[in-house]
Coordinates of C-alpha atoms and ligand atoms in Angstrom, one line a residue:
M620 CA 82.3 173.4 147.2
S621 CA 83.2 173.3 150.9
Q622 CA 86.5 171.8 152.3
R623 CA 84.6 169.0 153.4
D624 CA 83.4 168.1 150.0
Q625 CA 87.1 168.2 148.6
N626 CA 87.5 164.6 150.0
P627 CA 87.3 162.3 147.1
V628 CA 85.5 159.3 146.3
I629 CA 88.0 156.5 145.4
V630 CA 87.1 154.3 142.3
I631 CA 89.2 151.2 141.8
G632 CA 89.3 150.0 138.2
G633 CA 89.6 151.4 134.7
G634 CA 87.3 149.4 132.9
I635 CA 83.6 150.5 131.9
A636 CA 82.6 150.1 135.5
G637 CA 85.2 152.4 137.0
L638 CA 85.1 154.8 134.2
A639 CA 81.2 155.2 134.0
T640 CA 81.2 155.7 137.8
A641 CA 83.9 158.3 137.9
L642 CA 82.1 160.4 135.2
R643 CA 78.8 160.0 136.9
L644 CA 80.1 161.0 140.1
W645 CA 80.8 164.7 138.6
P646 CA 81.0 167.2 140.3
L647 CA 82.4 165.2 143.2
P648 CA 86.1 164.8 143.4
V649 CA 87.1 161.5 142.3
V650 CA 90.5 159.4 142.3
L651 CA 90.3 156.7 139.9
I652 CA 92.9 154.1 140.6
A653 CA 93.8 151.7 137.6
A654 CA 96.5 148.9 138.0
A655 CA 97.5 149.3 134.4
P656 CA 97.6 152.4 132.0
L657 CA 93.8 153.3 131.2
G658 CA 92.6 151.1 128.4
R659 CA 94.9 148.1 129.2
D660 CA 94.1 144.8 131.2
A661 CA 90.6 145.5 131.3
A662 CA 88.1 143.0 130.2
T663 CA 86.0 146.0 128.9
A664 CA 88.5 146.4 126.0
L665 CA 87.9 142.7 124.8
A666 CA 83.9 142.8 124.6
Q667 CA 82.9 142.0 121.0
G668 CA 79.3 141.5 120.9
G669 CA 77.9 144.6 122.3
I670 CA 75.4 146.0 124.7
A671 CA 71.9 144.8 125.0
A672 CA 69.2 147.3 125.2
A673 CA 65.4 147.2 124.2
L674 CA 65.5 149.6 121.3
G675 CA 64.0 147.7 118.5
R676 CA 60.3 148.5 117.5
D677 CA 59.3 144.7 118.2
D678 CA 61.0 144.8 121.6
A679 CA 60.4 146.1 125.0
P680 CA 62.2 146.2 128.4
R681 CA 59.6 143.6 129.7
L682 CA 60.8 141.2 127.1
H683 CA 64.6 142.0 127.8
A684 CA 63.9 141.2 131.3
D685 CA 62.0 138.1 130.6
D686 CA 64.9 136.8 128.6
A687 CA 67.5 137.4 131.6
I688 CA 65.1 135.8 134.0
A689 CA 64.8 132.7 131.8
A690 CA 68.7 132.5 131.3
A691 CA 69.4 133.2 135.1
A692 CA 68.1 129.7 136.0
G693 CA 65.7 130.6 138.9
L694 CA 68.2 132.8 140.5
G695 CA 67.5 136.2 138.9
D696 CA 66.1 139.0 140.8
P697 CA 63.0 140.0 139.1
D698 CA 63.0 143.6 140.3
V699 CA 66.7 144.2 139.8
T700 CA 66.3 142.7 136.2
R701 CA 63.3 144.9 135.2
R702 CA 64.9 147.9 136.5
I703 CA 68.1 147.4 134.6
A704 CA 66.4 146.3 131.4
D705 CA 64.1 149.5 131.8
A706 CA 67.3 151.6 131.9
G707 CA 68.8 150.1 129.0
P708 CA 67.8 152.7 126.3
A709 CA 68.8 155.5 128.7
A710 CA 72.3 153.9 129.2
I711 CA 72.7 153.8 125.4
A712 CA 71.7 157.6 125.3
W713 CA 74.2 158.4 128.0
L714 CA 77.1 156.4 126.1
L715 CA 76.2 158.6 122.9
E716 CA 76.5 161.7 124.9
Q717 CA 79.7 160.5 126.1
G718 CA 81.0 160.6 122.3
I719 CA 80.5 156.7 121.7
D720 CA 79.3 156.2 118.0
F721 CA 77.4 153.0 117.5
D722 CA 77.0 151.1 114.2
L723 CA 74.0 152.4 112.3
A724 CA 71.6 150.1 110.2
S725 CA 72.4 150.2 106.6
D726 CA 70.1 153.2 105.6
G727 CA 72.0 155.1 108.5
S728 CA 68.6 156.2 110.1
E729 CA 68.8 154.1 113.3
I730 CA 71.3 152.2 115.3
A731 CA 71.7 148.8 114.1
L732 CA 70.6 145.7 116.5
G733 CA 72.4 142.3 116.5
L734 CA 70.9 139.2 117.8
E735 CA 72.6 137.0 120.4
A736 CA 71.9 133.7 122.0
A737 CA 68.9 133.5 124.2
H738 CA 67.7 137.1 123.1
S739 CA 64.2 136.7 121.9
R740 CA 64.7 140.1 119.8
R741 CA 67.5 141.9 118.1
R742 CA 68.9 144.2 120.8
I743 CA 72.5 144.1 120.6
V744 CA 74.0 147.5 120.1
H745 CA 77.6 147.5 118.8
A746 CA 80.4 149.6 117.5
G747 CA 83.2 149.1 115.1
G748 CA 81.6 145.6 114.3
D749 CA 82.8 143.5 116.8
R750 CA 85.1 146.0 118.4
T751 CA 82.5 147.4 120.8
G752 CA 84.6 147.2 124.1
R753 CA 87.7 148.9 122.5
R754 CA 85.3 151.8 121.0
V755 CA 83.4 152.2 124.4
I756 CA 86.3 152.0 126.5
D757 CA 88.3 154.5 124.3
G758 CA 85.5 156.8 124.3
L759 CA 85.0 156.7 128.2
I760 CA 88.7 157.4 128.6
K761 CA 88.6 160.5 126.5
A762 CA 85.6 161.8 128.5
V763 CA 87.5 160.9 131.9
R764 CA 90.6 162.8 130.6
A765 CA 88.2 165.8 129.8
T766 CA 86.8 165.7 133.2
P767 CA 88.9 168.0 135.7
S768 CA 87.0 166.3 138.9
I769 CA 88.6 163.0 138.2
A770 CA 92.3 162.6 138.9
V771 CA 93.7 159.3 137.6
L772 CA 96.4 157.2 139.4
E773 CA 98.1 154.2 138.2
G774 CA 98.9 151.6 140.6
R775 CA 97.4 149.0 142.8
V776 CA 95.0 148.9 145.8
L777 CA 96.6 146.6 148.3
D778 CA 93.8 146.8 151.0
L779 CA 90.9 148.8 152.1
A780 CA 91.3 151.2 154.9
R781 CA 88.6 151.3 157.6
T782 CA 87.6 153.3 160.5
E783 CA 87.3 151.7 164.1
H784 CA 83.6 151.5 163.3
G785 CA 84.4 149.2 160.2
R786 CA 83.3 151.9 157.8
V787 CA 85.5 151.8 154.6
A788 CA 87.1 155.5 154.5
G789 CA 90.1 154.9 152.3
V790 CA 92.6 152.4 150.3
V791 CA 96.2 151.3 150.8
Y792 CA 97.8 152.1 147.2
M793 CA 100.9 151.2 145.5
P794 CA 102.0 153.3 142.9
A795 CA 102.8 151.6 139.6
N796 CA 106.6 150.2 139.5
R797 CA 106.9 150.5 143.6
R798 CA 106.9 148.1 146.1
P799 CA 104.3 147.1 148.7
S800 CA 106.5 148.8 151.2
D801 CA 106.0 152.1 149.3
A802 CA 102.3 151.8 149.7
V803 CA 100.4 154.8 151.0
L804 CA 97.0 155.4 152.8
L805 CA 94.6 157.6 150.6
R806 CA 91.5 158.7 152.3
G807 CA 88.3 159.0 150.7
R808 CA 84.3 159.7 151.3
G809 CA 83.7 156.3 150.0
V810 CA 85.2 153.7 147.9
V811 CA 83.9 152.0 144.8
L812 CA 85.4 148.5 143.9
A813 CA 85.2 148.2 139.8
T814 CA 87.9 145.6 139.7
G815 CA 86.6 143.2 137.1
G816 CA 86.1 139.4 137.2
I817 CA 88.2 136.2 138.2
G818 CA 88.7 134.5 134.7
G819 CA 92.6 134.9 135.0
L820 CA 92.3 132.1 138.2
Y821 CA 91.6 129.7 135.1
A822 CA 94.2 128.1 132.8
H823 CA 91.5 128.3 130.0
T824 CA 90.2 132.0 130.0
T825 CA 89.1 134.8 127.6
N826 CA 89.8 137.3 130.7
P827 CA 93.1 139.5 130.9
V828 CA 95.5 136.8 132.9
K829 CA 95.7 139.5 135.7
A830 CA 91.6 139.5 136.1
T831 CA 92.1 137.5 139.4
G832 CA 89.3 138.9 141.5
T833 CA 91.3 141.2 143.8
G834 CA 88.1 143.3 144.4
V835 CA 86.5 140.1 145.9
A836 CA 89.6 139.5 148.0
L837 CA 89.6 143.2 149.2
A838 CA 85.7 143.1 149.9
A839 CA 86.1 139.6 151.5
R840 CA 88.8 140.9 154.1
A841 CA 86.7 144.0 154.9
G842 CA 84.1 141.5 156.2
A843 CA 81.6 142.0 153.0
V844 CA 79.0 139.3 152.3
L845 CA 79.7 137.5 149.0
R846 CA 77.2 135.8 146.9
D847 CA 76.9 133.1 144.5
L848 CA 80.7 132.7 143.7
E849 CA 80.1 129.3 142.4
F850 CA 78.4 130.7 139.2
V851 CA 81.3 131.2 136.7
Q852 CA 80.3 131.5 133.2
F853 CA 82.3 129.4 130.6
H854 CA 82.2 130.9 127.2
P855 CA 81.6 127.8 124.7
T856 CA 83.6 129.3 121.9
A857 CA 87.1 130.5 123.0
I858 CA 89.4 129.9 120.0
A859 CA 91.8 127.2 120.5
I860 CA 95.2 128.8 118.9
G861 CA 97.5 128.4 122.0
R862 CA 97.1 131.8 123.3
D863 CA 96.5 133.0 127.0
P864 CA 94.1 134.7 127.3
M865 CA 92.2 132.8 124.8
P866 CA 90.6 135.1 122.0
L867 CA 86.7 134.7 121.7
A868 CA 84.6 133.8 118.8
T869 CA 81.9 136.0 119.7
E870 CA 78.1 134.7 120.3
A871 CA 77.0 136.9 117.4
L872 CA 78.5 134.7 115.0
R873 CA 76.1 131.9 116.1
G874 CA 73.3 134.6 116.0
E875 CA 74.2 135.0 112.4
G876 CA 74.1 131.1 111.8
A877 CA 77.4 129.7 112.4
I878 CA 77.3 126.2 113.5
L879 CA 79.3 124.0 116.1
V880 CA 80.7 120.6 114.7
N881 CA 83.1 118.1 115.8
A882 CA 86.1 116.7 113.9
R883 CA 83.7 114.1 112.5
G884 CA 81.5 116.8 110.8
E885 CA 78.6 116.2 113.3
R886 CA 76.5 119.1 114.3
F887 CA 75.9 117.8 117.9
M888 CA 73.9 120.8 119.0
E889 CA 71.3 120.1 116.4
T890 CA 69.3 117.8 118.9
I891 CA 69.5 120.0 121.7
A892 CA 66.8 122.8 122.5
G893 CA 67.9 126.2 121.0
A894 CA 70.7 124.3 119.1
E895 CA 73.7 126.6 118.8
L896 CA 71.7 129.6 120.4
A897 CA 70.7 127.9 123.5
P898 CA 72.0 129.5 126.7
R899 CA 75.7 129.6 127.2
D900 CA 75.8 127.0 130.3
I901 CA 74.1 124.4 127.9
V902 CA 76.3 124.9 124.6
A903 CA 79.7 125.0 127.0
S904 CA 78.4 121.8 128.7
A905 CA 77.8 120.2 125.4
V906 CA 81.1 121.4 123.9
F907 CA 82.9 120.3 127.2
R908 CA 81.2 116.8 126.8
Q909 CA 82.6 116.4 123.3
I910 CA 86.0 117.3 124.4
T911 CA 86.2 114.9 127.3
A912 CA 85.1 112.3 124.7
G913 CA 88.2 113.1 122.8
E914 CA 86.7 115.1 120.1
D915 CA 88.0 118.4 118.6
V916 CA 85.2 121.0 118.3
F917 CA 85.2 123.6 115.7
L918 CA 82.9 126.7 114.8
D919 CA 82.0 126.6 111.2
T920 CA 80.8 130.1 109.8
R921 CA 81.1 129.2 106.3
P922 CA 77.7 128.0 105.3
A923 CA 76.4 131.1 107.1
L924 CA 78.7 134.0 106.2
G925 CA 81.1 132.7 103.5
Q926 CA 83.5 135.5 102.7
A927 CA 81.3 138.1 104.4
V928 CA 82.8 137.1 107.7
H929 CA 85.8 139.2 106.9
T930 CA 83.8 142.5 106.6
R931 CA 80.9 141.7 109.2
F932 CA 83.2 140.4 111.9
P933 CA 86.7 142.0 111.2
G934 CA 88.0 141.3 114.7
F935 CA 87.2 137.6 114.8
S936 CA 88.5 137.3 111.1
A937 CA 91.9 139.1 112.3
L938 CA 92.0 136.9 115.4
C939 CA 91.9 133.7 113.1
A940 CA 94.4 135.1 110.9
S941 CA 96.9 135.7 113.9
G942 CA 96.8 131.9 114.4
G943 CA 97.2 131.2 110.6
L944 CA 93.4 130.4 110.1
D945 CA 90.8 131.6 107.6
P946 CA 87.3 131.2 108.7
A947 CA 85.9 131.6 105.2
S948 CA 87.9 128.4 104.2
Q949 CA 87.9 126.2 107.2
P950 CA 86.3 125.7 110.5
I951 CA 88.0 127.2 113.6
P952 CA 88.9 125.1 116.6
I953 CA 87.2 126.1 119.7
R954 CA 86.8 125.2 123.3
P955 CA 85.1 126.6 126.7
A956 CA 87.0 128.9 128.9
A957 CA 86.4 130.9 131.9
H958 CA 84.8 134.1 130.7
Y959 CA 82.5 136.0 133.3
H960 CA 81.8 135.8 137.1
M961 CA 78.1 136.0 137.8
G962 CA 78.8 136.0 141.4
G963 CA 80.7 138.5 143.6
V964 CA 80.4 141.2 146.2
K965 CA 76.5 141.2 147.2
V966 CA 75.3 144.6 146.5
G967 CA 71.7 146.4 147.0
A968 CA 70.0 148.5 144.5
S969 CA 72.5 151.3 144.9
G970 CA 75.4 149.2 144.5
Q971 CA 76.1 149.4 148.4
T972 CA 77.9 146.3 149.8
T973 CA 77.1 145.1 153.3
V974 CA 80.4 147.0 154.5
P975 CA 79.4 150.7 155.1
G976 CA 81.5 153.1 152.8
L977 CA 82.0 150.3 150.2
W978 CA 80.1 149.9 146.7
A979 CA 80.7 147.7 144.0
C980 CA 80.1 148.1 140.2
G981 CA 80.7 145.8 137.1
E982 CA 81.6 142.3 137.2
V983 CA 82.8 142.3 140.8
A984 CA 79.5 142.9 141.9
S985 CA 76.3 140.6 142.5
T986 CA 73.3 142.7 141.8
G987 CA 71.0 139.8 141.1
L988 CA 70.6 140.4 137.4
H989 CA 72.7 137.5 136.0
G990 CA 71.6 134.8 138.6
A991 CA 73.2 131.3 137.7
N992 CA 73.8 132.4 134.1
R993 CA 74.4 135.6 132.4
L994 CA 72.4 136.6 129.4
A995 CA 75.0 137.6 126.6
S996 CA 75.6 141.5 126.4
N997 CA 74.0 142.2 129.8
S998 CA 77.2 143.0 131.6
L999 CA 78.3 146.3 130.0
L1000 CA 74.6 147.1 130.3
E1001 CA 74.5 146.5 134.0
A1002 CA 77.7 148.5 134.7
V1003 CA 76.6 151.5 132.7
V1004 CA 73.1 151.4 134.8
Q1005 CA 74.7 150.7 138.2
S1006 CA 77.4 153.5 137.9
A1007 CA 74.4 155.9 137.8
S1008 CA 72.8 154.4 140.9
I1009 CA 75.9 154.4 142.8
A1010 CA 76.8 157.9 142.0
E1011 CA 73.3 159.1 143.0
D1012 CA 73.6 157.1 146.2
I1013 CA 77.1 158.5 147.2
K1014 CA 76.1 162.2 146.2
S1015 CA 73.0 161.8 148.7
R1016 CA 74.9 160.8 151.6
T1017 CA 76.4 163.3 154.2
F1018 CA 80.2 162.9 154.4
L1019 CA 81.4 161.4 157.7
E1020 CA 85.1 162.8 158.8
A1021 CA 86.9 159.8 160.5
A1022 CA 90.3 158.6 161.1
C1023 CA 91.3 155.3 159.3
L1024 CA 93.0 152.5 161.2
P1025 CA 96.6 152.0 160.3
P1026 CA 97.2 149.4 157.4
S1027 CA 97.7 145.7 158.4
P1028 CA 101.1 144.3 158.3
G1029 CA 102.5 142.2 155.7
L1030 CA 100.8 143.7 152.5
S1031 CA 102.2 141.9 149.4
S1032 CA 101.0 142.9 145.8
P1033 CA 99.1 140.2 144.1
G1034 CA 100.0 139.5 140.6
Q1035 CA 98.9 136.7 138.3
A1036 CA 97.8 133.4 139.2
H1037 CA 100.5 130.8 139.1
A1038 CA 100.2 128.1 136.4
S1039 CA 99.3 125.1 139.0
L1040 CA 96.5 127.0 140.6
R1041 CA 95.2 128.0 137.1
R1042 CA 95.2 124.3 136.1
Q1043 CA 93.6 123.1 139.4
M1044 CA 90.7 125.6 138.9
D1045 CA 90.3 124.3 135.4
R1046 CA 90.3 120.6 136.5
D1047 CA 88.6 120.7 140.0
V1048 CA 86.4 124.2 139.7
G1049 CA 85.6 124.0 135.9
V1050 CA 82.7 123.2 133.6
V1051 CA 81.6 120.2 135.5
R1052 CA 82.4 119.7 139.1
D1053 CA 82.2 117.1 141.6
A1054 CA 82.6 117.0 145.5
A1055 CA 86.1 115.1 145.4
G1056 CA 87.6 117.9 143.1
L1057 CA 86.0 120.7 145.0
Q1058 CA 87.3 119.6 148.4
R1059 CA 90.5 118.8 147.2
A1060 CA 90.6 122.3 145.5
A1061 CA 89.5 124.0 148.7
R1062 CA 92.1 122.2 150.9
D1063 CA 94.9 122.9 148.7
F1064 CA 93.8 126.5 148.5
W1065 CA 93.7 126.8 152.1
F1066 CA 97.2 125.3 152.7
E1067 CA 98.4 128.1 150.2
V1068 CA 96.5 130.9 152.0
N1069 CA 98.2 129.6 155.2
A1070 CA 101.7 129.6 153.9
N1071 CA 101.2 133.4 154.0
P1072 CA 99.5 133.9 157.3
A1073 CA 100.1 137.7 157.6
R1074 CA 97.8 138.1 154.5
G1075 CA 97.3 135.1 152.4
A1076 CA 97.9 135.0 148.9
D1077 CA 94.8 136.8 147.3
T1078 CA 94.7 134.6 144.3
A1079 CA 94.6 131.6 146.4
L1080 CA 92.1 133.3 148.7
V1081 CA 89.5 134.0 145.7
A1082 CA 90.1 130.5 144.3
L1083 CA 89.2 129.1 148.0
L1084 CA 86.1 131.3 148.1
I1085 CA 84.9 129.9 144.8
A1086 CA 85.7 126.3 145.5
I1087 CA 84.0 126.3 149.1
S1088 CA 80.8 128.1 147.3
A1089 CA 80.7 125.5 144.7
E1090 CA 81.2 122.7 147.2
R1091 CA 78.2 123.9 149.1
R1092 CA 75.8 124.0 146.1
H1093 CA 74.6 120.3 145.7
E1094 CA 72.8 120.7 142.4
S1095 CA 73.4 121.4 138.7
R1096 CA 71.8 124.9 138.0
G1097 CA 73.0 127.3 135.2
A1098 CA 76.8 127.8 135.0
H1099 CA 77.4 125.4 137.9
Q1100 CA 77.3 121.8 136.9
R1101 CA 77.9 119.0 139.4
A1102 CA 78.7 115.4 138.0
D1103 CA 77.6 114.1 141.6
H1104 CA 74.3 116.1 141.7
P1105 CA 72.9 116.5 138.2
R1106 CA 69.5 117.7 139.2
L1107 CA 68.0 121.1 139.9
S1108 CA 66.9 121.5 143.6
T1109 CA 63.3 122.5 143.7
T1110 CA 63.9 125.5 145.8
P1111 CA 66.2 128.0 144.2
R1112 CA 68.6 129.6 146.8
H1113 CA 71.6 131.8 146.6
T1114 CA 74.9 131.0 148.4
E1115 CA 76.0 133.9 150.7
I1116 CA 79.5 133.5 152.4
T1117 CA 81.9 135.7 154.2
L1118 CA 85.7 135.0 154.3
T1119 CA 85.5 133.9 158.0
E1120 CA 83.0 131.1 156.8
A1121 CA 85.0 130.0 153.9
L1122 CA 88.4 129.7 156.0
D1123 CA 86.3 127.5 158.6
S1124 CA 84.9 125.3 156.1
A1125 CA 88.2 124.8 154.3
R1126 CA 90.1 124.4 157.6
E1127 CA 87.5 121.6 158.6
L1128 CA 88.0 119.9 155.1
A1129 CA 91.9 120.2 155.6
E1130 CA 91.7 118.7 159.2
S1131 CA 89.3 115.8 158.3
R1132 CA 91.6 114.7 155.5
T1133 CA 94.7 114.9 157.9
L1134 CA 92.8 112.9 160.5
A1135 CA 91.8 110.3 157.9
M1136 CA 95.3 110.1 156.3
E1137 CA 96.7 109.4 159.9
A1138 CA 94.1 107.0 160.5
V1139 CA 95.2 104.9 157.3
A1140 CA 98.9 105.2 158.6
Ligands
FAD2298 C1 86.7 138.5 125.5 C2 85.3 138.9 126.2 C3 84.2 139.4 125.5 C4 83.2 140.2 126.1 N1 82.1 140.5 125.4 C5 81.1 141.2 126.3 C6 80.2 141.9 125.1 O1 80.1 141.6 124.0 N2 79.0 142.3 126.2 C7 79.0 142.3 127.3 O2 78.0 142.9 128.0 N3 80.2 141.8 128.2 C8 81.2 141.4 127.4 N4 81.9 140.9 128.3 C9 82.1 140.7 129.6 C10 82.5 142.5 129.9 O3 83.3 142.8 129.0 C11 83.0 142.7 131.5 O4 81.9 141.9 132.3 C12 83.1 144.0 131.7 O5 83.7 144.7 130.7 C13 83.7 144.0 133.2 O6 83.8 145.5 133.4 P1 84.6 145.9 134.6 O7 84.7 147.5 134.5 O8 83.8 145.5 135.9 O9 86.0 145.3 134.6 P2 87.1 145.4 133.7 O10 87.0 146.0 132.5 O11 87.9 144.1 133.7 O12 88.1 146.4 134.4 C14 88.7 146.1 135.6 C15 89.6 147.4 136.0 O13 90.1 147.0 137.5 C16 91.6 147.1 137.5 N5 91.9 146.6 138.7 C17 91.8 145.2 139.2 N6 92.1 145.2 140.5 C18 93.0 146.3 140.6 C19 93.4 146.8 141.9 N7 93.7 146.0 142.9 N8 94.0 148.0 142.0 C20 93.7 148.8 140.8 N9 92.9 148.6 139.8 C21 92.7 147.3 139.7 C22 92.1 146.5 136.3 O14 93.6 147.0 135.9 C23 91.1 147.1 135.3 O15 91.4 148.4 135.0 C24 83.2 140.2 127.6 C25 84.3 139.7 128.2 C26 85.4 139.2 127.8 C27 86.5 138.7 128.5

């Protein structure tokens, strides 16, 4: 390998997207940076249901793609969806090669396939029952540790470093347990964002609380186009036992027949098409309507699973036990919680963003697969498939040596979102939205960003980008439900936005409000 080839690819994130990309980049040297020790603070470790792939005898990638397109509510990209569904079986084969063992059918001959909401076939590959994410991340970490071309650094990326022509050619990295003033510039032949989702911006979430969309902020500041940020999937059945993040009652439970009831024992999904197995947005809105009407809502696994819930869903059973509940003998309290970000940094087929030198993989990216509503178990699949395309693209490019501009001043380390921002996201940018709430949120987040003008607080910046994108979409589609625009527009369109555009819109909202208040005074 020549001296020039020694320049590493920098991968930011230690979840499935970052680990898989780092492995696929072999033999190129990789620096993998993760904010926490590998295996911690990554949504991947929490995944329960599994990974969707058309492996069954009665299944085909075309059917898998059809289901994803139907769930995506008019905004799924058919080419991307077909490509990712086609690559599903090979993605599972690759994970097997990395040493990950999936659960087998009872006769031990084939991989067992589960059913989840809105999938027309059994196609959910799982490991350790409902401990799929943990098994996958542990397997990939082991493979990464055994790959000498990958160096792992623990710390946070605070900013992207660019050349004078705007190409991303490195990162500003702060090692763990150090201050932003100790941050150093690391140069790379390219940078892959694999920083995960944004659920931590919400008070009720299933995501790690530090999942606050730092990758969206990094890309936004570099000028990247962001797409469909308003589409935040709320999981309908987060377990309401007072924990943050909220543990999840996997969709697979409803796949096996568990039902939703309110405190009066009414099965309120019975009259809705698809019942408990309707797409997530429909189930989440129905649960939310019950809650806003003052009802408590429960998941009842007893009729379908009885005592078998303990052996078939050991993770769920243990989570309930940690809250003093036994699903075999009582219904379990649930509510919707921010779960998955369909929108993100816009990428092309090879995961390249609109900024040269920058790629995005996993939940931070908007590939076009999920549209307005993700089909369950398609995100782990997407990360594995995209990691291969990204690695291939980076390997095919000639490395261009160039100096980076010095880092911008006033770098700060974004941590967890503060409690009032998280509550406001729940209230104003939550399951059901309206113009008044979205505009209030955009103004408040804009003031917060401006309180730190050197850089702007990243959590408020990402919250602002989501609020402005949601404010601009005057319809109800998939996971974006507007009380003031309940209809679906006849022409599906994506929301594309840059940081400059979002800040301009938020400033106009803030100024018009100030003028209105002055007029009243
Ligand atoms: C409870 C739960 C259950 C789920 N179940 C399923 C399922 O069954 N099937 C499915 O397909 N999907 C599931 N999902 C979704 C899926 O788990 C995620 O979409 C996926 O794991 C995201 O992977 P990722 O690699 O993009 O991000 P993550 O796994 O979240 O990893 C992000 C990484 O980036 C690091 N990071 C972030 N910012 C920085 C920074 N500035 N500097 C350095 N490092 C940084 C983090 O520390 C972390 O290591 C579930 C999600 C949750 C929360």
